[in-house]
Amino acid sequence: MKKLFPLILLISLFALRTQAQGIDKPQFQIETHRAGNYLGTFNIELFPLIAPLATHNFDSLVTEQFYDSTAFHRVVPGFVIQGGDPNSISGPISTWGQGQPWQPTVPAEFSAVRHVRGILGAARDSDPNSANSQFYICVANATFLDGNYTVYGKVISGMEVVDTIVASPRDANDVPLQKIDMFVTYTGVNDSVPDPPALTSPADGSSGILNTQFFTWTAVPGAVLYTMEFSTDPTFSVIDITANSGTNSLIVTSLGGSTLYYWRVKANNGGHESVPSPVFSFTSATAAATLIYPADTSTGIPVNPVFQWSAVPNATSYTLQVSTSSTFTTASMIYNTAGITDTSMQVNGLNSNSLYYWRIRSADGSQQGFYSTKFTFTTGTSSGVNELSNDFNLLRLYPNPASATLNLEISASQTEPMQLLISDVTGKIVASSEWEMPHAISNKNIDISNLEAGMYFLILQNRSGSLQRRFTVE
């Protein structure tokens, strides 16, 4: 509790100050000296609207003159400069960058702001919430850091001084051979409000928009973050989807299928957010199907399975893809058939004891819809479903939907024992029985009164093959 008190106090003090000036961005001058000689000055501004805790912490430390005489103790050309450790004021060089246990830590405030040249962020160790006084400045784009470190400011002038610092002679640990001191001074605020962006694509009124669509808009000078809003209400009384981007484009994967959406974008410069852009509308493509059989990660699947999936509203056809690779490359695709109008399809000739991936894509006429998730399954050694078996055939399955009894009519070239299995949508066998067919065309009644309402599959098997039919219990 003792360690947290200083941070709470500092945040409270800064909150009083920002209340007077709104959410204007505080600005600071950083004067640097190398080996006691003036090196240069650069200026930064912070992002209280994006990372308020880190901004509060830095501002409060400047008020205490905490940073004065601390060093830029790490210089990595093509990457960053880093400084702000109190150990670097007068402590041994071996301790620079290690910090002190009495320093209050600041919780992570990860955002979509990109790590581009000039960005300032909170240095930390492996714990995301371990940031304190140390900060880094990117001298080149370092977008691999995005989403893993708190960005809370940027250099607004004097970047050439930062370049001079990072080019300093350094030892094997990237510590400058001559100490580079900093002296940080508060200089004022930036109260600018960014302009709203203009939406560019998809065009207003577009249809068939997929969840792989890039939404784009014009870049706004000074903006470091953009917020997209999607609503099914043109007045945006309810926001259905909110997404943030550090650039002027983004793919939104959470769209619902066959839905009329309205969308807009706001620009954020770290201190103020613009008014929303003008609104565009679009209609999304048909939704993704829900895969049923073979179930994900299932094993022992027949080598001639009947794939099953849910019907999608407004979909007129489906594409079934089966692949030996999770990326569904052309070379790995062993089945890729479009225009399927049913919600099941048999695939013959899979290899036994092999891993496969499968997915479904819906379509509305010629307009392609969303892909389903990818399922995996492993085949066994059985021949699987054979809808074209010459040895037996299911003539009738009724009623469907059924409630208490399911009736079968089967024809067979030989009257040999038949195994009847019922599986649920996960592939779990919920009932099984043996049946001695008395005649070439025989009827059988199956008691299903103990099954809960839902979708099931009847599987018939004998030595010559098997077949499968879907039915519903009311």
Tab-separated table of C-alpha atoms in Angstrom:
chain	number	residue	atom	x	y	z
A	1	MET	CA	0.000	0.000	0.000
A	2	LYS	CA	2.892	2.384	0.739
A	3	LYS	CA	4.183	1.990	-2.804
A	4	LEU	CA	0.838	2.891	-4.388
A	5	PHE	CA	0.244	6.112	-2.461
A	6	PRO	CA	2.698	8.319	-4.404
A	7	LEU	CA	1.171	7.292	-7.747
A	8	ILE	CA	-2.376	7.990	-6.545
A	9	LEU	CA	-1.274	11.383	-5.244
A	10	LEU	CA	0.526	12.263	-8.478
A	11	ILE	CA	-2.444	11.274	-10.593
A	12	SER	CA	-4.766	13.353	-8.425
A	13	LEU	CA	-2.549	16.420	-8.792
A	14	PHE	CA	-2.369	16.016	-12.532
A	15	ALA	CA	-6.130	15.473	-12.731
A	16	LEU	CA	-6.686	18.914	-11.159
A	17	ARG	CA	-4.440	20.469	-13.741
A	18	THR	CA	-6.043	18.716	-16.720
A	19	GLN	CA	-9.490	19.608	-15.451
A	20	ALA	CA	-8.570	23.269	-15.904
A	21	GLN	CA	-7.209	22.776	-19.416
A	22	GLY	CA	-9.533	20.038	-20.627
A	23	ILE	CA	-7.649	17.215	-22.301
A	24	ASP	CA	-5.086	19.424	-24.023
A	25	LYS	CA	-1.801	17.665	-24.683
A	26	PRO	CA	0.990	18.705	-22.289
A	27	GLN	CA	4.244	19.620	-24.010
A	28	PHE	CA	7.799	19.431	-22.713
A	29	GLN	CA	11.279	20.480	-23.759
A	30	ILE	CA	14.100	17.977	-23.267
A	31	GLU	CA	17.524	19.614	-23.182
A	32	THR	CA	20.473	17.239	-23.499
A	33	HIS	CA	24.162	17.457	-22.571
A	34	ARG	CA	26.926	15.002	-23.417
A	35	ALA	CA	29.871	14.834	-21.060
A	36	GLY	CA	28.757	18.194	-19.657
A	37	ASN	CA	28.533	19.934	-23.038
A	38	TYR	CA	25.278	21.124	-24.557
A	39	LEU	CA	24.149	18.645	-27.217
A	40	GLY	CA	20.729	19.824	-28.324
A	41	THR	CA	17.064	20.242	-27.462
A	42	PHE	CA	13.957	18.460	-28.711
A	43	ASN	CA	10.295	18.781	-27.810
A	44	ILE	CA	7.622	16.227	-27.042
A	45	GLU	CA	3.903	16.184	-26.366
A	46	LEU	CA	1.932	13.510	-24.510
A	47	PHE	CA	-1.360	11.706	-25.159
A	48	PRO	CA	-3.679	12.090	-22.141
A	49	LEU	CA	-6.691	10.869	-24.123
A	50	ILE	CA	-4.919	7.613	-25.020
A	51	ALA	CA	-2.688	6.872	-22.014
A	52	PRO	CA	-3.840	9.072	-19.117
A	53	LEU	CA	-1.976	7.199	-16.375
A	54	ALA	CA	1.394	7.279	-18.128
A	55	THR	CA	0.845	10.927	-19.066
A	56	HIS	CA	-0.045	11.828	-15.467
A	57	ASN	CA	3.014	10.014	-14.198
A	58	PHE	CA	5.441	11.732	-16.564
A	59	ASP	CA	3.982	15.202	-15.947
A	60	SER	CA	4.147	14.753	-12.177
A	61	LEU	CA	7.754	13.578	-12.325
A	62	VAL	CA	8.677	16.626	-14.398
A	63	THR	CA	7.020	18.838	-11.781
A	64	GLU	CA	9.329	17.278	-9.189
A	65	GLN	CA	12.344	17.768	-11.516
A	66	PHE	CA	12.781	14.009	-11.247
A	67	TYR	CA	14.264	13.645	-14.736
A	68	ASP	CA	16.905	16.356	-14.440
A	69	SER	CA	20.404	14.832	-14.695
A	70	THR	CA	19.066	11.372	-15.526
A	71	ALA	CA	20.651	9.867	-18.632
A	72	PHE	CA	19.718	8.394	-21.943
A	73	HIS	CA	21.423	5.188	-20.905
A	74	ARG	CA	20.533	3.043	-23.922
A	75	VAL	CA	21.063	3.915	-27.587
A	76	VAL	CA	20.251	1.387	-30.324
A	77	PRO	CA	20.624	2.695	-33.902
A	78	GLY	CA	17.652	1.842	-36.057
A	79	PHE	CA	15.522	1.241	-32.961
A	80	VAL	CA	15.301	3.470	-29.847
A	81	ILE	CA	16.910	5.675	-27.285
A	82	GLN	CA	15.911	5.026	-23.667
A	83	GLY	CA	16.305	6.981	-20.454
A	84	GLY	CA	14.774	8.269	-17.222
A	85	ASP	CA	16.273	5.857	-14.666
A	86	PRO	CA	17.148	7.575	-11.352
A	87	ASN	CA	20.144	5.226	-11.037
A	88	SER	CA	21.734	7.067	-13.948
A	89	ILE	CA	22.071	10.340	-12.009
A	90	SER	CA	25.008	9.165	-9.924
A	91	GLY	CA	24.821	5.399	-9.607
A	92	PRO	CA	27.214	2.854	-11.130
A	93	ILE	CA	26.776	2.372	-14.877
A	94	SER	CA	26.061	-1.313	-14.227
A	95	THR	CA	22.792	-0.299	-12.492
A	96	TRP	CA	21.522	2.037	-15.227
A	97	GLY	CA	18.183	0.812	-16.519
A	98	GLN	CA	17.434	-1.360	-13.497
A	99	GLY	CA	15.281	1.220	-11.697
A	100	GLN	CA	14.541	1.380	-7.984
A	101	PRO	CA	12.026	-0.698	-5.981
A	102	TRP	CA	10.581	2.434	-4.371
A	103	GLN	CA	9.365	3.774	-7.735
A	104	PRO	CA	5.588	3.516	-8.245
A	105	THR	CA	4.586	1.475	-11.266
A	106	VAL	CA	2.016	2.456	-13.865
A	107	PRO	CA	-0.523	-0.054	-15.235
A	108	ALA	CA	-0.263	-0.856	-18.936
A	109	GLU	CA	-2.376	1.205	-21.329
A	110	PHE	CA	-1.985	-0.653	-24.588
A	111	SER	CA	-3.591	0.918	-27.634
A	112	ALA	CA	-3.626	0.679	-31.426
A	113	VAL	CA	-1.210	3.623	-31.798
A	114	ARG	CA	1.653	2.520	-34.050
A	115	HIS	CA	5.301	2.523	-33.043
A	116	VAL	CA	6.541	4.800	-35.811
A	117	ARG	CA	9.565	7.096	-35.843
A	118	GLY	CA	9.312	9.726	-33.088
A	119	ILE	CA	6.876	7.800	-30.883
A	120	LEU	CA	7.483	7.881	-27.118
A	121	GLY	CA	6.523	4.914	-24.940
A	122	ALA	CA	6.858	3.468	-21.454
A	123	ALA	CA	9.799	1.123	-20.924
A	124	ARG	CA	9.060	-1.935	-18.791
A	125	ASP	CA	10.314	-5.406	-17.929
A	126	SER	CA	8.476	-8.672	-18.636
A	127	ASP	CA	5.544	-7.597	-16.446
A	128	PRO	CA	3.236	-5.427	-18.612
A	129	ASN	CA	2.353	-3.359	-15.530
A	130	SER	CA	5.936	-2.660	-14.444
A	131	ALA	CA	6.512	0.697	-16.208
A	132	ASN	CA	7.750	3.563	-14.028
A	133	SER	CA	9.854	6.584	-14.973
A	134	GLN	CA	11.802	5.131	-17.885
A	135	PHE	CA	10.717	5.894	-21.432
A	136	TYR	CA	11.936	5.229	-24.957
A	137	ILE	CA	11.749	7.134	-28.228
A	138	CYS	CA	11.663	5.293	-31.548
A	139	VAL	CA	14.231	6.500	-34.068
A	140	ALA	CA	12.714	4.237	-36.731
A	141	ASN	CA	9.452	2.374	-37.192
A	142	ALA	CA	9.239	-0.485	-34.677
A	143	THR	CA	5.735	-1.777	-35.276
A	144	PHE	CA	6.607	-5.193	-33.825
A	145	LEU	CA	6.158	-3.444	-30.446
A	146	ASP	CA	2.563	-2.492	-31.252
A	147	GLY	CA	0.013	-3.556	-28.667
A	148	ASN	CA	2.668	-4.692	-26.179
A	149	TYR	CA	3.961	-1.380	-24.830
A	150	THR	CA	2.226	1.780	-23.666
A	151	VAL	CA	2.555	4.590	-26.196
A	152	TYR	CA	1.944	7.953	-24.551
A	153	GLY	CA	3.601	10.683	-26.605
A	154	LYS	CA	5.715	11.701	-29.569
A	155	VAL	CA	8.532	14.042	-30.568
A	156	ILE	CA	7.113	17.185	-32.211
A	157	SER	CA	10.385	18.943	-33.070
A	158	GLY	CA	14.113	18.351	-32.842
A	159	MET	CA	14.132	14.782	-34.064
A	160	GLU	CA	17.600	15.448	-35.468
A	161	VAL	CA	18.834	15.730	-31.869
A	162	VAL	CA	17.375	12.297	-31.108
A	163	ASP	CA	19.248	11.002	-34.158
A	164	THR	CA	22.459	12.495	-32.802
A	165	ILE	CA	21.896	10.787	-29.450
A	166	VAL	CA	21.264	7.355	-30.966
A	167	ALA	CA	24.433	7.665	-33.074
A	168	SER	CA	26.623	8.181	-29.982
A	169	PRO	CA	29.531	5.772	-29.518
A	170	ARG	CA	28.369	2.989	-27.203
A	171	ASP	CA	29.623	-0.131	-25.455
A	172	ALA	CA	28.531	-3.736	-25.984
A	173	ASN	CA	25.452	-3.122	-23.793
A	174	ASP	CA	24.336	-0.107	-25.908
A	175	VAL	CA	25.329	2.332	-23.112
A	176	PRO	CA	26.825	5.601	-24.488
A	177	LEU	CA	30.530	5.898	-23.743
A	178	GLN	CA	29.917	9.489	-22.607
A	179	LYS	CA	26.964	10.217	-20.359
A	180	ILE	CA	24.051	12.027	-22.046
A	181	ASP	CA	22.092	13.969	-19.403
A	182	MET	CA	18.560	15.262	-19.858
A	183	PHE	CA	16.746	18.223	-18.322
A	184	VAL	CA	12.973	18.239	-18.843
A	185	THR	CA	10.801	21.370	-18.667
A	186	TYR	CA	7.048	21.795	-19.071
A	187	THR	CA	6.372	24.313	-21.880
A	188	GLY	CA	2.589	24.410	-22.373
A	189	VAL	CA	-0.192	22.536	-24.103
A	190	ASN	CA	-1.480	21.707	-27.560
A	191	ASP	CA	-5.236	22.280	-27.641
A	192	SER	CA	-5.746	21.452	-31.331
A	193	VAL	CA	-8.715	19.339	-32.392
A	194	PRO	CA	-8.202	17.082	-35.434
A	195	ASP	CA	-10.396	17.304	-38.507
A	196	PRO	CA	-12.784	14.419	-39.172
A	197	PRO	CA	-11.601	11.935	-41.796
A	198	ALA	CA	-13.398	11.296	-45.080
A	199	LEU	CA	-14.493	7.706	-45.688
A	200	THR	CA	-13.185	6.157	-48.919
A	201	SER	CA	-13.961	2.427	-49.088
A	202	PRO	CA	-16.103	0.455	-49.271
A	203	ALA	CA	-18.161	2.947	-51.252
A	204	ASP	CA	-21.374	4.194	-49.713
A	205	GLY	CA	-24.223	1.748	-50.347
A	206	SER	CA	-21.952	-1.224	-51.138
A	207	SER	CA	-23.230	-4.782	-50.747
A	208	GLY	CA	-21.653	-8.169	-50.207
A	209	ILE	CA	-19.009	-6.777	-47.850
A	210	LEU	CA	-16.881	-9.550	-46.380
A	211	ASN	CA	-15.180	-9.788	-42.992
A	212	THR	CA	-11.882	-9.557	-44.892
A	213	GLN	CA	-12.760	-6.105	-46.261
A	214	PHE	CA	-10.323	-3.246	-45.706
A	215	PHE	CA	-12.209	-0.183	-44.501
A	216	THR	CA	-10.267	2.938	-45.468
A	217	TRP	CA	-10.483	6.677	-44.929
A	218	THR	CA	-8.305	9.714	-45.447
A	219	ALA	CA	-5.362	10.247	-43.106
A	220	VAL	CA	-5.785	13.250	-40.804
A	221	PRO	CA	-2.738	15.424	-40.011
A	222	GLY	CA	-1.694	14.918	-36.382
A	223	ALA	CA	-3.960	11.916	-35.794
A	224	VAL	CA	-2.322	8.920	-34.132
A	225	LEU	CA	-5.452	6.842	-33.573
A	226	TYR	CA	-8.776	6.354	-35.336
A	227	THR	CA	-11.979	4.949	-33.856
A	228	MET	CA	-14.454	3.175	-36.142
A	229	GLU	CA	-18.074	2.780	-35.127
A	230	PHE	CA	-20.619	0.433	-36.738
A	231	SER	CA	-24.332	0.486	-36.061
A	232	THR	CA	-27.490	-0.982	-37.521
A	233	ASP	CA	-29.168	2.314	-36.612
A	234	PRO	CA	-28.401	5.336	-38.842
A	235	THR	CA	-28.579	7.585	-35.763
A	236	PHE	CA	-25.970	5.453	-33.935
A	237	SER	CA	-28.155	5.273	-30.838
A	238	VAL	CA	-26.549	1.876	-30.260
A	239	ILE	CA	-22.972	1.146	-31.338
A	240	ASP	CA	-22.767	-2.496	-32.398
A	241	ILE	CA	-19.029	-2.630	-33.137
A	242	THR	CA	-16.181	-0.342	-32.114
A	243	ALA	CA	-12.675	-0.822	-33.498
A	244	ASN	CA	-9.471	1.211	-33.208
A	245	SER	CA	-6.671	1.574	-35.727
A	246	GLY	CA	-3.322	3.332	-35.719
A	247	THR	CA	-3.527	3.812	-39.494
A	248	ASN	CA	-6.223	4.958	-41.900
A	249	SER	CA	-7.396	1.435	-42.680
A	250	LEU	CA	-8.594	-1.648	-40.821
A	251	ILE	CA	-10.148	-5.068	-41.408
A	252	VAL	CA	-13.159	-5.692	-39.153
A	253	THR	CA	-13.726	-9.424	-38.698
A	254	SER	CA	-16.725	-9.237	-36.334
A	255	LEU	CA	-19.360	-8.232	-38.897
A	256	GLY	CA	-22.662	-10.075	-38.843
A	257	GLY	CA	-23.926	-11.630	-42.046
A	258	SER	CA	-26.596	-10.168	-44.347
A	259	THR	CA	-26.814	-7.019	-42.226
A	260	LEU	CA	-27.247	-3.370	-43.195
A	261	TYR	CA	-24.571	-1.395	-41.347
A	262	TYR	CA	-23.814	2.295	-40.990
A	263	TRP	CA	-20.221	3.273	-40.226
A	264	ARG	CA	-18.194	6.349	-39.355
A	265	VAL	CA	-14.705	7.204	-38.123
A	266	LYS	CA	-13.287	9.694	-35.606
A	267	ALA	CA	-9.679	10.925	-35.558
A	268	ASN	CA	-7.720	11.177	-32.296
A	269	ASN	CA	-4.537	13.246	-31.937
A	270	GLY	CA	-3.816	12.000	-28.422
A	271	GLY	CA	-5.578	14.865	-26.681
A	272	HIS	CA	-8.744	15.547	-28.637
A	273	GLU	CA	-11.035	13.487	-30.830
A	274	SER	CA	-12.648	14.865	-33.961
A	275	VAL	CA	-16.352	14.948	-34.627
A	276	PRO	CA	-17.463	11.823	-36.533
A	277	SER	CA	-16.974	11.611	-40.255
A	278	PRO	CA	-19.975	11.640	-42.582
A	279	VAL	CA	-21.764	8.278	-42.434
A	280	PHE	CA	-21.533	5.524	-45.070
A	281	SER	CA	-23.674	2.388	-45.259
A	282	PHE	CA	-23.108	-1.129	-46.601
A	283	THR	CA	-24.724	-4.546	-46.520
A	284	SER	CA	-22.534	-7.422	-45.373
A	285	ALA	CA	-22.265	-10.722	-47.216
A	286	THR	CA	-24.044	-13.870	-46.091
A	287	ALA	CA	-22.950	-15.177	-42.706
A	288	ALA	CA	-20.617	-18.056	-42.016
A	289	ALA	CA	-22.090	-21.512	-41.653
A	290	THR	CA	-21.705	-23.472	-38.432
A	291	LEU	CA	-19.800	-26.687	-39.047
A	292	ILE	CA	-21.448	-29.821	-37.673
A	293	TYR	CA	-19.784	-33.004	-38.924
A	294	PRO	CA	-16.988	-34.015	-38.734
A	295	ALA	CA	-16.662	-32.237	-35.416
A	296	ASP	CA	-13.519	-30.246	-34.702
A	297	THR	CA	-10.525	-32.423	-33.699
A	298	SER	CA	-12.647	-35.555	-34.131
A	299	THR	CA	-10.909	-38.851	-34.876
A	300	GLY	CA	-11.831	-42.130	-36.524
A	301	ILE	CA	-13.821	-40.365	-39.251
A	302	PRO	CA	-14.722	-42.572	-42.236
A	303	VAL	CA	-12.696	-42.056	-45.403
A	304	ASN	CA	-15.915	-41.321	-47.337
A	305	PRO	CA	-17.633	-38.941	-44.904
A	306	VAL	CA	-20.736	-36.849	-45.440
A	307	PHE	CA	-19.870	-33.299	-44.339
A	308	GLN	CA	-22.684	-31.475	-42.526
A	309	TRP	CA	-23.172	-27.772	-41.742
A	310	SER	CA	-25.940	-25.418	-40.701
A	311	ALA	CA	-28.131	-23.527	-43.134
A	312	VAL	CA	-27.339	-19.810	-43.444
A	313	PRO	CA	-30.140	-17.247	-43.876
A	314	ASN	CA	-30.174	-15.767	-47.406
A	315	ALA	CA	-27.532	-18.221	-48.629
A	316	THR	CA	-28.428	-19.912	-51.916
A	317	SER	CA	-25.370	-22.163	-52.148
A	318	TYR	CA	-22.198	-23.225	-50.379
A	319	THR	CA	-18.587	-24.067	-51.190
A	320	LEU	CA	-16.991	-27.010	-49.386
A	321	GLN	CA	-13.213	-27.060	-49.081
A	322	VAL	CA	-11.170	-29.940	-47.680
A	323	SER	CA	-7.417	-29.535	-47.414
A	324	THR	CA	-4.321	-31.125	-45.984
A	325	SER	CA	-3.139	-27.657	-44.874
A	326	SER	CA	-4.649	-25.110	-42.505
A	327	THR	CA	-3.903	-22.403	-45.094
A	328	PHE	CA	-6.003	-24.099	-47.804
A	329	THR	CA	-3.421	-23.502	-50.505
A	330	THR	CA	-4.184	-24.672	-54.033
A	331	ALA	CA	-1.599	-27.434	-53.786
A	332	SER	CA	-3.066	-28.744	-50.510
A	333	MET	CA	-6.743	-28.612	-51.562
A	334	ILE	CA	-8.184	-32.050	-52.248
A	335	TYR	CA	-11.816	-30.935	-52.496
A	336	ASN	CA	-13.064	-27.499	-53.521
A	337	THR	CA	-16.618	-27.585	-54.816
A	338	ALA	CA	-18.964	-24.598	-55.143
A	339	GLY	CA	-22.667	-24.432	-55.924
A	340	ILE	CA	-23.773	-26.937	-53.270
A	341	THR	CA	-27.426	-26.201	-52.529
A	342	ASP	CA	-27.835	-28.662	-49.656
A	343	THR	CA	-26.212	-28.469	-46.219
A	344	SER	CA	-24.375	-31.755	-46.624
A	345	MET	CA	-21.984	-33.271	-49.136
A	346	GLN	CA	-20.189	-36.592	-49.371
A	347	VAL	CA	-16.476	-36.642	-50.167
A	348	ASN	CA	-15.031	-39.962	-51.281
A	349	GLY	CA	-11.513	-41.282	-51.266
A	350	LEU	CA	-9.834	-39.629	-48.279
A	351	ASN	CA	-6.710	-41.322	-47.056
A	352	SER	CA	-7.018	-43.406	-43.923
A	353	ASN	CA	-5.375	-42.274	-40.684
A	354	SER	CA	-4.793	-38.757	-42.077
A	355	LEU	CA	-5.324	-35.228	-40.738
A	356	TYR	CA	-7.588	-32.921	-42.740
A	357	TYR	CA	-8.936	-29.366	-42.486
A	358	TRP	CA	-12.328	-28.288	-43.758
A	359	ARG	CA	-14.466	-25.179	-44.015
A	360	ILE	CA	-17.595	-23.860	-45.714
A	361	ARG	CA	-18.231	-20.625	-47.564
A	362	SER	CA	-21.757	-19.344	-48.041
A	363	ALA	CA	-22.976	-17.469	-51.127
A	364	ASP	CA	-26.034	-15.499	-52.180
A	365	GLY	CA	-26.259	-16.022	-55.913
A	366	SER	CA	-22.934	-14.999	-57.396
A	367	GLN	CA	-22.014	-12.963	-54.328
A	368	GLN	CA	-19.640	-14.873	-52.049
A	369	GLY	CA	-20.215	-14.804	-48.289
A	370	PHE	CA	-18.159	-15.429	-45.171
A	371	TYR	CA	-15.949	-18.452	-44.591
A	372	SER	CA	-16.739	-20.578	-41.584
A	373	THR	CA	-14.187	-21.357	-38.934
A	374	LYS	CA	-11.763	-24.161	-39.793
A	375	PHE	CA	-12.281	-27.624	-38.317
A	376	THR	CA	-9.779	-30.469	-38.249
A	377	PHE	CA	-10.449	-34.182	-38.221
A	378	THR	CA	-8.497	-37.392	-38.545
A	379	THR	CA	-9.734	-40.303	-40.582
A	380	GLY	CA	-9.816	-43.874	-39.380
A	381	THR	CA	-9.789	-46.948	-41.558
A	382	SER	CA	-13.511	-47.490	-42.276
A	383	SER	CA	-14.953	-46.903	-45.729
A	384	GLY	CA	-17.438	-44.373	-44.381
A	385	VAL	CA	-20.683	-43.186	-45.861
A	386	ASN	CA	-21.490	-44.558	-49.276
A	387	GLU	CA	-24.622	-42.970	-50.631
A	388	LEU	CA	-24.187	-44.896	-53.893
A	389	SER	CA	-23.825	-48.343	-52.350
A	390	ASN	CA	-24.988	-51.160	-54.644
A	391	ASP	CA	-25.629	-53.462	-51.698
A	392	PHE	CA	-28.241	-51.494	-49.753
A	393	ASN	CA	-30.160	-48.243	-49.978
A	394	LEU	CA	-32.320	-46.202	-47.626
A	395	LEU	CA	-35.613	-45.798	-49.460
A	396	ARG	CA	-37.510	-43.838	-46.848
A	397	LEU	CA	-36.827	-42.133	-43.502
A	398	TYR	CA	-39.979	-40.755	-41.904
A	399	PRO	CA	-41.417	-38.775	-40.255
A	400	ASN	CA	-38.766	-36.056	-40.296
A	401	PRO	CA	-38.956	-34.196	-37.928
A	402	ALA	CA	-39.866	-37.096	-35.646
A	403	SER	CA	-40.943	-37.218	-32.028
A	404	ALA	CA	-41.149	-40.742	-30.618
A	405	THR	CA	-40.521	-43.175	-33.482
A	406	LEU	CA	-38.332	-43.054	-36.590
A	407	ASN	CA	-39.385	-45.332	-39.461
A	408	LEU	CA	-36.977	-46.802	-42.023
A	409	GLU	CA	-37.473	-48.577	-45.320
A	410	ILE	CA	-34.347	-50.231	-46.726
A	411	SER	CA	-33.616	-52.251	-49.829
A	412	ALA	CA	-30.614	-54.599	-49.990
A	413	SER	CA	-29.171	-57.079	-52.447
A	414	GLN	CA	-28.314	-59.384	-49.541
A	415	THR	CA	-30.124	-59.883	-46.255
A	416	GLU	CA	-27.185	-59.652	-43.891
A	417	PRO	CA	-26.872	-58.116	-40.427
A	418	MET	CA	-27.069	-54.319	-40.339
A	419	GLN	CA	-25.768	-52.001	-37.618
A	420	LEU	CA	-27.876	-48.911	-36.840
A	421	LEU	CA	-26.174	-45.982	-35.122
A	422	ILE	CA	-27.500	-42.565	-34.094
A	423	SER	CA	-25.022	-39.721	-33.459
A	424	ASP	CA	-25.560	-36.183	-32.261
A	425	VAL	CA	-24.113	-33.124	-34.024
A	426	THR	CA	-20.779	-33.524	-32.209
A	427	GLY	CA	-20.324	-37.031	-33.640
A	428	LYS	CA	-21.065	-38.753	-30.337
A	429	ILE	CA	-22.953	-42.054	-30.722
A	430	VAL	CA	-26.110	-41.803	-28.601
A	431	ALA	CA	-27.829	-45.069	-29.682
A	432	SER	CA	-26.864	-48.301	-31.442
A	433	SER	CA	-28.491	-51.608	-32.322
A	434	GLU	CA	-28.130	-54.661	-34.586
A	435	TRP	CA	-30.774	-55.569	-37.166
A	436	GLU	CA	-31.171	-58.784	-39.130
A	437	MET	CA	-32.866	-57.716	-42.366
A	438	PRO	CA	-35.538	-60.374	-43.068
A	439	HIS	CA	-36.285	-59.385	-46.670
A	440	ALA	CA	-34.728	-57.570	-49.642
A	441	ILE	CA	-36.993	-54.631	-48.789
A	442	SER	CA	-37.553	-54.312	-45.066
A	443	ASN	CA	-39.071	-51.804	-42.645
A	444	LYS	CA	-37.932	-50.983	-39.134
A	445	ASN	CA	-39.184	-48.699	-36.374
A	446	ILE	CA	-36.650	-47.098	-34.043
A	447	ASP	CA	-37.640	-45.782	-30.647
A	448	ILE	CA	-36.227	-42.257	-30.237
A	449	SER	CA	-38.424	-41.143	-27.352
A	450	ASN	CA	-35.373	-40.817	-25.086
A	451	LEU	CA	-33.609	-38.329	-27.381
A	452	GLU	CA	-33.723	-34.620	-26.634
A	453	ALA	CA	-34.959	-32.206	-29.294
A	454	GLY	CA	-32.322	-31.361	-31.866
A	455	MET	CA	-30.470	-32.591	-34.947
A	456	TYR	CA	-29.145	-36.145	-35.245
A	457	PHE	CA	-27.632	-38.474	-37.837
A	458	LEU	CA	-28.739	-42.029	-38.607
A	459	ILE	CA	-25.804	-44.203	-39.716
A	460	LEU	CA	-26.403	-47.591	-41.336
A	461	GLN	CA	-23.483	-49.989	-41.763
A	462	ASN	CA	-22.787	-53.514	-42.940
A	463	ARG	CA	-19.785	-55.282	-44.430
A	464	SER	CA	-20.297	-53.672	-47.848
A	465	GLY	CA	-20.389	-50.058	-46.707
A	466	SER	CA	-22.469	-47.477	-44.869
A	467	LEU	CA	-24.721	-44.515	-45.392
A	468	GLN	CA	-25.859	-41.579	-43.295
A	469	ARG	CA	-28.999	-39.434	-43.122
A	470	ARG	CA	-29.835	-36.407	-41.027
A	471	PHE	CA	-33.067	-36.158	-39.044
A	472	THR	CA	-34.559	-33.877	-36.420
A	473	VAL	CA	-36.224	-34.718	-33.135
A	474	GLU	CA	-39.002	-32.344	-32.121
